XYZ file of N, CA and C in Angstrom:
738
model
N 72.312 -8.983 -51.563
C 72.130 -8.035 -50.457
C 71.069 -8.598 -49.502
N 71.410 -8.615 -48.216
C 70.449 -9.140 -47.243
C 69.345 -8.156 -46.943
N 68.284 -8.681 -46.386
C 67.148 -7.830 -46.005
C 67.502 -6.986 -44.788
N 66.913 -5.766 -44.759
C 67.097 -4.902 -43.589
C 66.307 -5.468 -42.411
N 66.859 -5.477 -41.225
C 66.139 -5.960 -40.037
C 65.046 -5.004 -39.628
N 63.976 -5.567 -39.068
C 62.854 -4.749 -38.591
C 63.200 -4.172 -37.237
N 63.084 -2.876 -37.098
C 63.439 -2.215 -35.844
C 62.455 -2.570 -34.738
N 62.979 -2.873 -33.575
C 62.130 -3.206 -32.424
C 61.712 -1.967 -31.655
N 62.174 -0.810 -32.107
C 61.846 0.431 -31.412
C 60.419 0.863 -31.727
N 59.639 1.218 -30.713
C 58.255 1.689 -30.912
C 58.282 3.183 -31.132
N 57.620 3.604 -32.177
C 57.603 5.023 -32.491
C 56.828 5.818 -31.438
N 57.281 7.041 -31.141
C 56.582 7.887 -30.155
C 55.111 8.109 -30.505
N 54.825 8.267 -31.800
C 53.437 8.512 -32.215
C 52.550 7.336 -31.841
N 53.075 6.111 -31.985
C 52.300 4.920 -31.651
C 51.999 4.874 -30.158
N 52.996 5.261 -29.365
C 52.800 5.280 -27.910
C 51.701 6.269 -27.527
N 51.723 7.461 -28.138
C 50.727 8.488 -27.836
C 49.327 8.013 -28.210
N 49.223 7.407 -29.396
C 47.915 6.914 -29.847
C 47.389 5.849 -28.887
N 48.308 4.961 -28.455
C 47.897 3.921 -27.511
C 47.422 4.485 -26.197
N 48.137 5.501 -25.692
C 47.751 6.118 -24.430
C 46.402 6.808 -24.538
N 46.196 7.493 -25.650
C 44.904 8.165 -25.864
C 43.776 7.150 -25.913
N 44.032 6.035 -26.589
C 43.003 4.995 -26.681
C 42.646 4.450 -25.307
N 43.671 4.232 -24.473
C 43.433 3.729 -23.113
C 42.616 4.722 -22.300
N 42.971 6.026 -22.420
C 42.241 7.061 -21.692
C 40.775 7.100 -22.121
N 40.544 6.993 -23.433
C 39.168 7.024 -23.949
C 38.373 5.845 -23.420
N 38.989 4.661 -23.429
C 38.294 3.467 -22.933
C 37.949 3.609 -21.456
N 38.917 4.101 -20.663
C 38.659 4.272 -19.229
C 37.561 5.296 -18.982
N 37.613 6.416 -19.724
C 36.594 7.449 -19.565
C 35.211 6.910 -19.916
N 35.140 6.117 -20.988
C 33.858 5.539 -21.399
C 33.336 4.579 -20.337
N 34.252 3.784 -19.766
C 33.842 2.833 -18.728
C 33.332 3.552 -17.491
N 34.039 4.621 -17.074
C 33.612 5.385 -15.904
C 32.263 6.052 -16.163
N 32.113 6.642 -17.360
C 30.849 7.291 -17.697
C 29.698 6.312 -17.702
N 29.932 5.135 -18.293
C 28.873 4.118 -18.328
C 28.525 3.654 -16.925
N 29.561 3.512 -16.091
C 29.324 3.081 -14.709
C 28.464 4.082 -13.955
N 28.781 5.379 -14.103
C 28.003 6.419 -13.418
C 26.586 6.469 -13.937
N 26.417 6.316 -15.246
C 25.072 6.354 -15.838
C 24.249 5.170 -15.360
N 24.858 3.995 -15.362
C 24.138 2.812 -14.937
C 23.814 2.865 -13.452
N 24.716 3.454 -12.661
C 24.456 3.545 -11.229
C 23.237 4.395 -10.950
N 23.048 5.469 -11.748
C 21.900 6.347 -11.534
C 20.624 5.747 -12.104
N 20.769 4.825 -13.075
C 19.584 4.253 -13.710
C 19.238 2.873 -13.155
N 20.231 2.162 -12.667
C 20.013 0.778 -12.273
C 19.315 0.696 -10.926
N 18.377 -0.257 -10.785
C 17.717 -0.426 -9.495
C 18.737 -0.656 -8.387
N 18.456 -0.101 -7.231
C 19.329 -0.273 -6.092
C 20.317 0.850 -5.898
N 20.141 1.968 -6.612
C 21.080 3.073 -6.496
C 21.000 3.742 -5.134
N 19.830 3.677 -4.502
C 19.658 4.267 -3.173
C 19.549 3.124 -2.167
N 20.472 3.076 -1.228
C 20.455 2.015 -0.239
C 19.722 2.481 1.021
N 18.632 1.811 1.339
C 17.866 2.158 2.527
C 18.304 1.274 3.693
N 18.288 1.822 4.869
C 18.683 1.072 6.055
C 17.546 0.177 6.530
N 17.889 -0.883 7.236
C 16.882 -1.773 7.791
C 16.408 -1.309 9.143
N 15.481 -2.053 9.778
C 14.994 -1.681 11.116
C 16.141 -1.595 12.116
N 16.017 -0.671 13.044
C 17.061 -0.466 14.044
C 16.485 -0.662 15.440
N 17.278 -1.201 16.320
C 16.827 -1.418 17.686
C 15.839 -2.567 17.772
N 15.027 -2.549 18.828
C 14.077 -3.632 19.067
C 12.767 -3.450 18.319
N 12.497 -2.234 17.870
C 11.231 -1.970 17.180
C 11.257 -2.564 15.776
N 10.146 -3.187 15.345
C 10.090 -3.732 13.982
C 9.957 -2.647 12.918
N 9.654 -1.432 13.344
C 9.483 -0.322 12.414
C 10.394 0.817 12.824
N 11.140 1.338 11.863
C 11.999 2.485 12.130
C 12.263 3.205 10.819
N 12.784 4.409 10.930
C 13.097 5.195 9.736
C 14.209 4.511 8.948
N 13.968 4.267 7.677
C 14.945 3.559 6.840
C 15.633 4.473 5.833
N 15.024 5.584 5.499
C 15.601 6.478 4.502
C 14.519 7.038 3.599
N 14.930 7.704 2.544
C 13.986 8.277 1.583
C 14.470 7.996 0.173
N 13.554 8.040 -0.746
C 13.931 7.981 -2.163
C 12.983 8.878 -2.941
N 13.427 9.498 -4.020
C 14.791 9.489 -4.550
C 15.805 9.991 -3.509
N 17.076 9.725 -3.799
C 18.131 10.157 -2.896
C 18.091 11.679 -2.750
N 18.619 12.159 -1.627
C 18.553 13.584 -1.322
C 19.177 14.428 -2.433
N 20.242 13.916 -3.054
C 20.908 14.692 -4.098
C 20.207 14.579 -5.456
N 19.230 13.688 -5.568
C 18.499 13.536 -6.826
C 17.335 14.520 -6.908
N 16.802 14.656 -8.105
C 15.634 15.524 -8.302
C 14.425 14.937 -7.581
N 13.701 15.721 -6.776
C 12.552 15.191 -6.031
C 11.380 14.886 -6.955
N 10.457 14.092 -6.455
C 9.254 13.764 -7.209
C 8.318 14.965 -7.251
N 7.566 15.063 -8.332
C 6.639 16.176 -8.519
C 5.278 15.820 -7.932
N 5.114 16.071 -6.621
C 3.855 15.866 -5.921
C 3.388 14.412 -5.973
N 4.089 13.499 -5.299
C 3.642 12.102 -5.269
C 2.383 11.942 -4.427
N 1.353 11.289 -4.988
C 0.076 11.160 -4.285
C -0.341 9.719 -4.018
N 0.127 8.774 -4.816
C -0.293 7.387 -4.640
C 0.879 6.444 -4.785
N 0.764 5.261 -4.170
C 1.837 4.288 -4.245
C 1.248 2.880 -4.232
N 1.887 1.960 -4.956
C 1.453 0.565 -5.002
C 2.685 -0.318 -5.157
N 2.574 -1.578 -4.744
C 3.696 -2.516 -4.763
C 3.228 -3.841 -5.345
N 4.003 -4.391 -6.283
C 3.615 -5.640 -6.937
C 4.461 -6.834 -6.505
N 5.240 -6.671 -5.435
C 6.103 -7.740 -4.983
C 7.516 -7.615 -5.492
N 7.729 -6.723 -6.453
C 9.066 -6.485 -7.002
C 9.378 -5.011 -7.126
N 8.406 -4.245 -7.617
C 8.623 -2.817 -7.849
C 7.589 -1.970 -7.106
N 7.994 -0.749 -6.792
C 7.102 0.256 -6.222
C 6.689 1.217 -7.330
N 5.390 1.496 -7.409
C 4.848 2.414 -8.406
C 4.335 3.650 -7.675
N 4.864 4.808 -8.038
C 4.512 6.046 -7.355
C 3.851 7.007 -8.349
N 2.641 7.461 -8.021
C 1.935 8.418 -8.879
C 2.539 9.795 -8.683
N 3.254 10.271 -9.694
C 3.857 11.604 -9.665
C 2.895 12.535 -10.389
N 1.942 13.075 -9.632
C 0.781 13.721 -10.227
C 1.120 14.925 -11.099
N 1.980 15.825 -10.612
C 2.269 17.036 -11.372
C 3.037 16.753 -12.662
N 3.667 15.584 -12.753
C 4.403 15.214 -13.967
C 3.570 14.334 -14.885
N 2.410 13.867 -14.403
C 1.559 13.008 -15.231
C 2.161 11.649 -15.484
N 2.981 11.157 -14.553
C 3.669 9.881 -14.758
C 3.547 8.989 -13.527
N 3.830 7.716 -13.743
C 3.989 6.755 -12.664
C 5.468 6.398 -12.622
N 6.156 6.810 -11.559
C 7.573 6.478 -11.415
C 7.701 5.082 -10.837
N 8.666 4.336 -11.353
C 8.873 2.961 -10.919
C 10.216 2.863 -10.197
N 10.191 2.298 -8.988
C 11.395 2.130 -8.173
C 11.513 0.674 -7.749
N 12.730 0.264 -7.392
C 12.865 -1.024 -6.728
C 12.722 -0.791 -5.233
N 12.790 -1.847 -4.434
C 12.532 -1.711 -3.011
C 13.657 -1.008 -2.258
N 14.791 -0.763 -2.925
C 15.869 0.013 -2.321
C 15.808 1.475 -2.744
N 14.744 1.840 -3.463
C 14.612 3.221 -3.900
C 15.329 3.533 -5.187
N 15.876 2.526 -5.858
C 16.556 2.767 -7.129
C 15.568 3.044 -8.245
N 15.887 3.997 -9.100
C 15.003 4.345 -10.213
C 15.042 3.243 -11.276
N 13.867 2.744 -11.636
C 13.751 1.769 -12.711
C 13.307 2.449 -14.002
N 12.419 3.428 -13.879
C 11.938 4.153 -15.053
C 10.647 4.890 -14.750
N 9.922 5.237 -15.793
C 8.669 5.984 -15.634
C 7.677 5.546 -16.695
N 6.408 5.564 -16.316
C 5.314 5.262 -17.236
C 4.494 6.532 -17.392
N 4.384 7.035 -18.609
C 3.599 8.246 -18.851
C 2.123 7.869 -19.001
N 1.292 8.474 -18.175
C -0.141 8.179 -18.180
C -0.785 8.818 -19.411
N -1.597 8.067 -20.167
C -2.264 8.639 -21.340
C -3.147 9.824 -20.948
N -3.130 10.844 -21.779
C -3.904 12.059 -21.505
C -5.322 11.889 -22.028
N -6.298 12.253 -21.216
C -7.700 12.145 -21.621
C -8.015 13.162 -22.711
N -8.977 12.825 -23.527
C -9.395 13.720 -24.615
C -9.861 15.060 -24.047
N -9.367 16.139 -24.626
C -9.738 17.470 -24.186
C -8.902 18.003 -23.044
N -7.960 17.194 -22.558
C -7.095 17.631 -21.461
C -5.670 17.862 -21.978
N -4.929 18.713 -21.301
C -3.561 19.006 -21.700
C -2.565 18.052 -21.056
N -2.961 17.454 -19.930
C -2.061 16.537 -19.241
C -2.884 15.587 -18.381
N -2.229 14.543 -17.897
C -2.866 13.612 -16.971
C -2.494 14.019 -15.544
N -3.294 13.588 -14.564
C -3.030 13.897 -13.162
C -3.314 12.647 -12.331
N -2.376 11.699 -12.312
C -2.604 10.461 -11.565
C -2.528 10.691 -10.068
N -3.408 10.023 -9.325
C -3.373 10.149 -7.858
C -3.371 8.758 -7.237
N -4.534 8.208 -6.954
C -4.611 6.876 -6.370
C -4.290 5.825 -7.434
N -3.500 4.800 -7.060
C -3.158 3.723 -7.989
C -3.255 2.389 -7.256
N -3.446 1.306 -8.037
C -3.535 -0.032 -7.458
C -3.026 -1.039 -8.480
N -2.416 -2.101 -7.991
C -2.001 -3.201 -8.853
C -3.239 -4.019 -9.173
N -3.504 -4.222 -10.459
C -4.671 -4.992 -10.902
C -4.198 -6.117 -11.820
N -3.725 -7.196 -11.228
C -3.164 -8.281 -12.025
C -1.898 -7.821 -12.713
N -1.849 -7.971 -14.024
C -0.691 -7.527 -14.800
C -0.813 -6.070 -15.221
N -1.850 -5.411 -14.750
C -2.073 -4.021 -15.127
C -2.038 -3.113 -13.906
N -2.095 -1.832 -14.191
C -2.099 -0.818 -13.149
C -3.387 -0.024 -13.275
N -4.141 0.072 -12.173
C -5.352 0.892 -12.144
C -4.976 2.277 -11.636
N -5.379 3.301 -12.370
C -4.948 4.665 -12.061
C -6.144 5.606 -12.051
N -6.287 6.374 -10.973
C -7.254 7.467 -10.949
C -6.592 8.676 -11.604
N -7.165 9.121 -12.726
C -6.668 10.307 -13.429
C -7.634 11.445 -13.153
N -7.283 12.305 -12.214
C -8.188 13.378 -11.813
C -8.346 14.446 -12.872
N -7.387 14.577 -13.774
C -7.529 15.565 -14.840
C -8.669 15.194 -15.773
N -8.828 13.906 -16.030
C -9.894 13.443 -16.920
C -11.100 12.913 -16.186
N -11.101 12.970 -14.819
C -12.185 12.405 -14.015
C -12.529 10.995 -14.490
N -11.515 10.138 -14.463
C -11.701 8.775 -14.951
C -10.744 7.843 -14.199
N -11.018 6.544 -14.331
C -10.116 5.515 -13.822
C -9.760 4.621 -14.998
N -8.472 4.406 -15.196
C -8.018 3.646 -16.353
C -7.195 2.443 -15.920
N -7.138 1.459 -16.797
C -6.240 0.320 -16.646
C -5.202 0.410 -17.747
N -3.934 0.227 -17.395
C -2.866 0.265 -18.398
C -1.786 -0.727 -18.006
N -1.014 -1.145 -18.985
C 0.059 -2.096 -18.733
C 1.103 -1.477 -17.814
N 1.619 -2.263 -16.886
C 2.591 -1.734 -15.936
C 4.016 -2.189 -16.209
N 4.211 -3.078 -17.169
C 5.557 -3.593 -17.432
C 6.304 -2.782 -18.479
N 5.587 -2.039 -19.302
C 6.226 -1.279 -20.386
C 6.477 0.148 -19.933
N 7.751 0.550 -19.887
C 8.088 1.915 -19.509
C 7.915 2.838 -20.710
N 7.769 4.122 -20.438
C 7.563 5.092 -21.511
C 6.097 5.423 -21.649
N 5.629 5.635 -22.860
C 4.220 5.961 -23.100
C 3.363 4.719 -22.898
N 2.454 4.776 -21.939
C 1.613 3.622 -21.629
C 0.484 3.487 -22.646
N 0.162 2.252 -22.954
C -0.975 1.974 -23.832
C -2.231 1.905 -22.973
N -3.225 2.704 -23.316
C -4.485 2.702 -22.581
C -5.228 1.411 -22.877
N -5.534 0.658 -21.834
C -6.186 -0.636 -22.014
C -7.700 -0.530 -21.841
N -8.121 -0.032 -20.667
C -9.550 0.047 -20.352
C -9.834 1.347 -19.611
N -10.975 1.962 -19.907
C -11.502 3.072 -19.113
C -12.724 2.534 -18.375
N -12.694 2.540 -17.069
C -13.794 1.968 -16.302
C -15.089 2.740 -16.547
N -16.155 1.954 -16.823
C -17.466 2.552 -17.035
C -17.611 3.288 -18.343
N -16.728 3.047 -19.277
C -16.810 3.766 -20.567
C -18.110 3.466 -21.294
N -18.657 2.269 -21.080
C -19.903 1.894 -21.728
C -21.138 2.279 -20.913
N -20.901 2.907 -19.763
C -22.020 3.335 -18.925
C -21.693 3.299 -17.451
N -22.184 4.299 -16.726
C -22.012 4.441 -15.281
C -20.535 4.546 -14.884
N -19.849 5.438 -15.539
C -18.466 5.730 -15.161
C -18.465 6.605 -13.915
N -17.438 6.539 -13.092
C -17.354 7.438 -11.938
C -17.217 8.881 -12.402
N -17.933 9.784 -11.742
C -17.909 11.189 -12.156
C -16.738 11.949 -11.526
N -16.449 11.648 -10.270
C -15.342 12.299 -9.566
C -14.605 11.254 -8.723
N -13.838 10.387 -9.375
C -13.147 9.316 -8.634
C -12.051 9.874 -7.738
N -11.932 9.286 -6.561
C -10.919 9.747 -5.609
C -9.971 8.640 -5.166
N -10.385 7.370 -5.287
C -9.531 6.271 -4.836
C -9.917 5.004 -5.581
N -8.950 4.071 -5.705
C -9.207 2.811 -6.391
C -8.503 1.682 -5.652
N -9.133 0.502 -5.658
C -8.540 -0.707 -5.090
C -8.940 -1.879 -5.970
N -8.163 -2.961 -5.882
C -8.424 -4.154 -6.699
C -8.393 -5.383 -5.798
N -9.399 -6.237 -5.941
C -9.446 -7.464 -5.157
C -10.388 -8.459 -5.825
N -9.975 -9.721 -5.881
C -10.841 -10.776 -6.395
C -11.321 -10.549 -7.807
N -10.507 -9.940 -8.646
C -10.897 -9.711 -10.031
C -11.839 -8.545 -10.234
N -12.068 -7.750 -9.183
C -12.952 -6.594 -9.281
C -12.215 -5.325 -8.872
N -12.664 -4.205 -9.436
C -12.083 -2.902 -9.120
C -13.098 -2.077 -8.348
N -12.649 -1.508 -7.243
C -13.501 -0.701 -6.368
C -13.063 0.755 -6.500
N -14.018 1.617 -6.850
C -13.707 3.024 -7.102
C -14.586 3.905 -6.235
N -13.970 4.757 -5.430
C -14.723 5.719 -4.625
C -15.067 6.913 -5.503
N -16.354 7.270 -5.523
C -16.837 8.376 -6.353
C -17.430 9.444 -5.438
N -16.741 10.575 -5.348
C -17.205 11.635 -4.445
C -18.453 12.331 -4.955
N -18.812 12.111 -6.227
C -19.990 12.771 -6.778
C -21.269 12.309 -6.106
N -21.351 11.013 -5.771
C -22.564 10.506 -5.132
C -22.278 9.751 -3.831
N -21.014 9.706 -3.400
C -20.673 9.047 -2.145
C -20.626 7.541 -2.219
N -20.795 6.973 -3.420
C -20.806 5.519 -3.565
C -19.416 4.982 -3.872
N -19.238 3.705 -3.594
C -18.062 2.976 -4.062
C -18.551 2.079 -5.198
N -18.134 2.387 -6.395
C -18.587 1.664 -7.569
C -17.674 0.479 -7.841
N -18.270 -0.618 -8.249
C -17.523 -1.849 -8.494
C -17.564 -2.165 -9.983
N -16.400 -2.489 -10.548
C -16.277 -2.758 -11.981
C -15.553 -4.081 -12.213
N -15.843 -4.671 -13.361
C -15.112 -5.865 -13.772
C -13.773 -5.452 -14.372
N -12.912 -6.428 -14.641
C -11.618 -6.139 -15.249
C -11.762 -5.633 -16.679
N -12.937 -5.814 -17.272
C -13.210 -5.289 -18.612
C -13.773 -3.876 -18.567
N -13.953 -3.334 -17.371
C -14.457 -1.974 -17.234
C -15.960 -1.866 -17.102
N -16.652 -2.998 -17.038
C -18.110 -2.980 -16.935
C -18.540 -2.691 -15.497
N -19.515 -1.794 -15.346
C -20.037 -1.490 -14.016
C -20.872 -2.666 -13.533
N -20.598 -3.120 -12.307
C -21.292 -4.274 -11.754
C -22.332 -3.887 -10.710
N -21.961 -3.009 -9.781
C -22.863 -2.639 -8.693
C -22.261 -1.468 -7.933
N -23.014 -0.944 -6.981
C -22.551 0.127 -6.099
C -22.579 -0.332 -4.651
N -21.603 0.104 -3.899
C -21.629 -0.068 -2.442
C -21.927 1.304 -1.857
N -23.014 1.415 -1.134
C -23.394 2.704 -0.563
C -23.681 2.520 0.918
N -23.024 3.316 1.731
C -23.287 3.280 3.162
C -24.524 4.094 3.484
N -25.267 3.660 4.479
C -26.449 4.421 4.902
C -26.047 5.795 5.407
N -24.806 5.912 5.847
C -24.315 7.186 6.374
C -23.380 7.883 5.398
N -23.510 7.549 4.130
C -22.583 8.102 3.137
C -22.646 9.616 3.083
N -23.813 10.175 3.323
C -23.957 11.626 3.218
C -23.173 12.359 4.298
N -22.942 11.682 5.434
C -22.212 12.324 6.523
C -20.759 11.869 6.601
N -20.401 10.867 5.787
C -19.052 10.318 5.868
C -18.043 11.162 5.115
N -18.505 11.997 4.202
C -17.574 12.753 3.373
C -17.012 11.869 2.276
N -16.192 12.457 1.408
C -15.696 11.646 0.297
C -14.529 10.772 0.741
N -14.390 9.631 0.062
C -13.369 8.646 0.406
C -12.038 9.067 -0.210
N -10.989 9.059 0.596
C -9.667 9.460 0.117
C -8.727 8.283 -0.086
N -9.076 7.107 0.466
C -8.217 5.931 0.289
C -9.038 4.669 0.476
N -8.683 3.625 -0.274
C -9.330 2.319 -0.165
C -8.264 1.260 0.086
N -8.599 0.275 0.907
C -7.709 -0.858 1.151
C -8.567 -2.071 1.483
N -8.006 -3.255 1.308
C -8.771 -4.465 1.607
C -7.870 -5.482 2.300
N -8.475 -6.280 3.148
C -7.755 -7.337 3.850
C -8.764 -8.322 4.422
N -8.510 -9.619 4.169
C -9.319 -10.696 4.744
C -10.810 -10.490 4.511
N -11.171 -10.150 3.286
C -12.575 -10.053 2.919
C -13.277 -8.793 3.354
N -12.521 -7.817 3.833
C -13.117 -6.550 4.268
C -12.519 -5.414 3.443
N -13.392 -4.529 2.961
C -12.955 -3.331 2.248
C -13.008 -2.155 3.212
N -11.908 -1.419 3.297
C -11.813 -0.266 4.185
C -11.801 1.007 3.348
N -12.641 1.959 3.739
C -12.737 3.232 3.026
C -12.471 4.371 4.002
N -11.338 5.057 3.800
C -10.975 6.167 4.694
C -11.645 7.447 4.228
N -12.343 8.095 5.151
C -13.036 9.346 4.856
C -12.371 10.446 5.681
N -11.412 11.119 5.091
C -10.610 12.084 5.837
C -11.426 13.263 6.345
N -12.371 13.694 5.534
C -13.177 14.868 5.904
C -13.930 14.644 7.202
N -14.457 13.412 7.369
C -15.238 13.096 8.564
C -14.385 12.448 9.647
N -13.144 12.093 9.319
C -12.284 11.446 10.302
C -12.737 10.041 10.641
N -13.271 9.307 9.666
C -13.779 7.955 9.903
C -13.251 6.989 8.851
N -13.373 5.702 9.153
C -13.055 4.636 8.201
C -14.257 3.712 8.126
N -14.886 3.640 6.969
C -16.009 2.739 6.744
C -15.481 1.358 6.393
N -16.199 0.304 6.804
C -15.826 -1.062 6.450
C -16.987 -1.747 5.742
N -16.643 -2.552 4.743
C -17.646 -3.287 3.983
C -17.257 -4.764 3.940
N -18.246 -5.627 4.121
C -18.037 -7.061 3.940
C -18.049 -7.334 2.435
N -16.910 -7.766 1.880
C -16.809 -7.918 0.433
C -17.609 -9.112 -0.086
N -18.026 -10.023 0.786
C -18.832 -11.165 0.364
C -20.300 -10.790 0.221
N -20.765 -9.854 1.061
C -22.185 -9.493 1.051
C -22.437 -8.064 0.587
N -21.373 -7.266 0.466
C -21.473 -5.843 0.130
C -22.160 -5.026 1.216
N -22.344 -5.614 2.387
C -22.988 -4.899 3.482
C -21.963 -4.062 4.253
N -22.438 -2.911 4.763
C -21.579 -2.068 5.583
C -21.440 -2.655 6.971
N -20.187 -2.821 7.409
C -19.955 -3.380 8.741
C -19.950 -2.305 9.817
N -19.815 -1.046 9.400
C -19.782 0.048 10.368
C -18.512 0.870 10.221
N -18.045 1.371 11.344
C -16.908 2.287 11.333
C -15.767 1.749 12.191
N -14.572 2.122 11.809
C -13.444 1.995 12.713
C -13.291 3.330 13.406
N -12.847 3.315 14.627
C -12.664 4.575 15.337
C -11.307 4.583 16.011
N -10.858 5.760 16.377
C -9.577 5.895 17.043
C -9.675 5.779 18.543
N -10.864 5.470 19.037
C -11.055 5.386 20.492
C -10.669 4.009 21.006
C-alpha cells in the first residue's frame, strides 16, 4: 500500500492564527514607534530663523499637546543637551536642541525637607551645579545619569556655605554663588571649599542677585530689584561698575 499524499491545502485555523500574529506584530511595532517618538530626542521640531533677522520665534517645548513643565526657573546648555530646572517637580528636565524629551534628573532632597526646589543651574564640567532653594544650598551632581541623581558635593559644607543662594555660575574651575543673605558673591572650588567673597561697595543698594553670567573674563550679576547689572573683573575680583540701559 502506498503512502497517503500530504495535502497542500492550508487549514482555516492556520490562516487565522497567522493573521492574528501579523496583527499583533504590526500593533507592537506601531506602539513602539509612538512610544519612541515621544521619548526620543527630536520629537519637537523647532523652526529656524525667518526673514533677514538673525533672531526670530522658533517654537516652544515641550510641544503644545504635551504636559507643560512645572514652573521652569533655570536653564543651561552643555553643547548637546538643554537642562531645565523644573522647580515645582524637584527635577532637572533634559531636552535636545529640538525640544525632544531626553529624560529627567531628580534632585536629591536636603535633610529635613520634603522635596527639592531647583532654580538656577549651571554646567560645571561633567557635573551640574544646582541652587536648591528648599534646602538653601548649592549642590554638584552628575548630569549624565538620568533618574535619581547622586549627590556629589554640597558647596561650603565644611564651612561658609551660602545662607540664601539665588544664582550660580561656573568658570575657570570655580563656582560663583550669589548669596542674598549678605549681598556677596561667594566663590568655591570644585570640591566645595569656600575660596573668597566678591562684594561690591554698593551691594547694600544693589539688591539681591537673580542671575549670574560670565564672558571674556567678566562676571555679570543681574540685580532685578534695583534694575542694575554689576560687573566684576574675574582676574582681580574688583568691581568694574554697572551696566545701564541708557
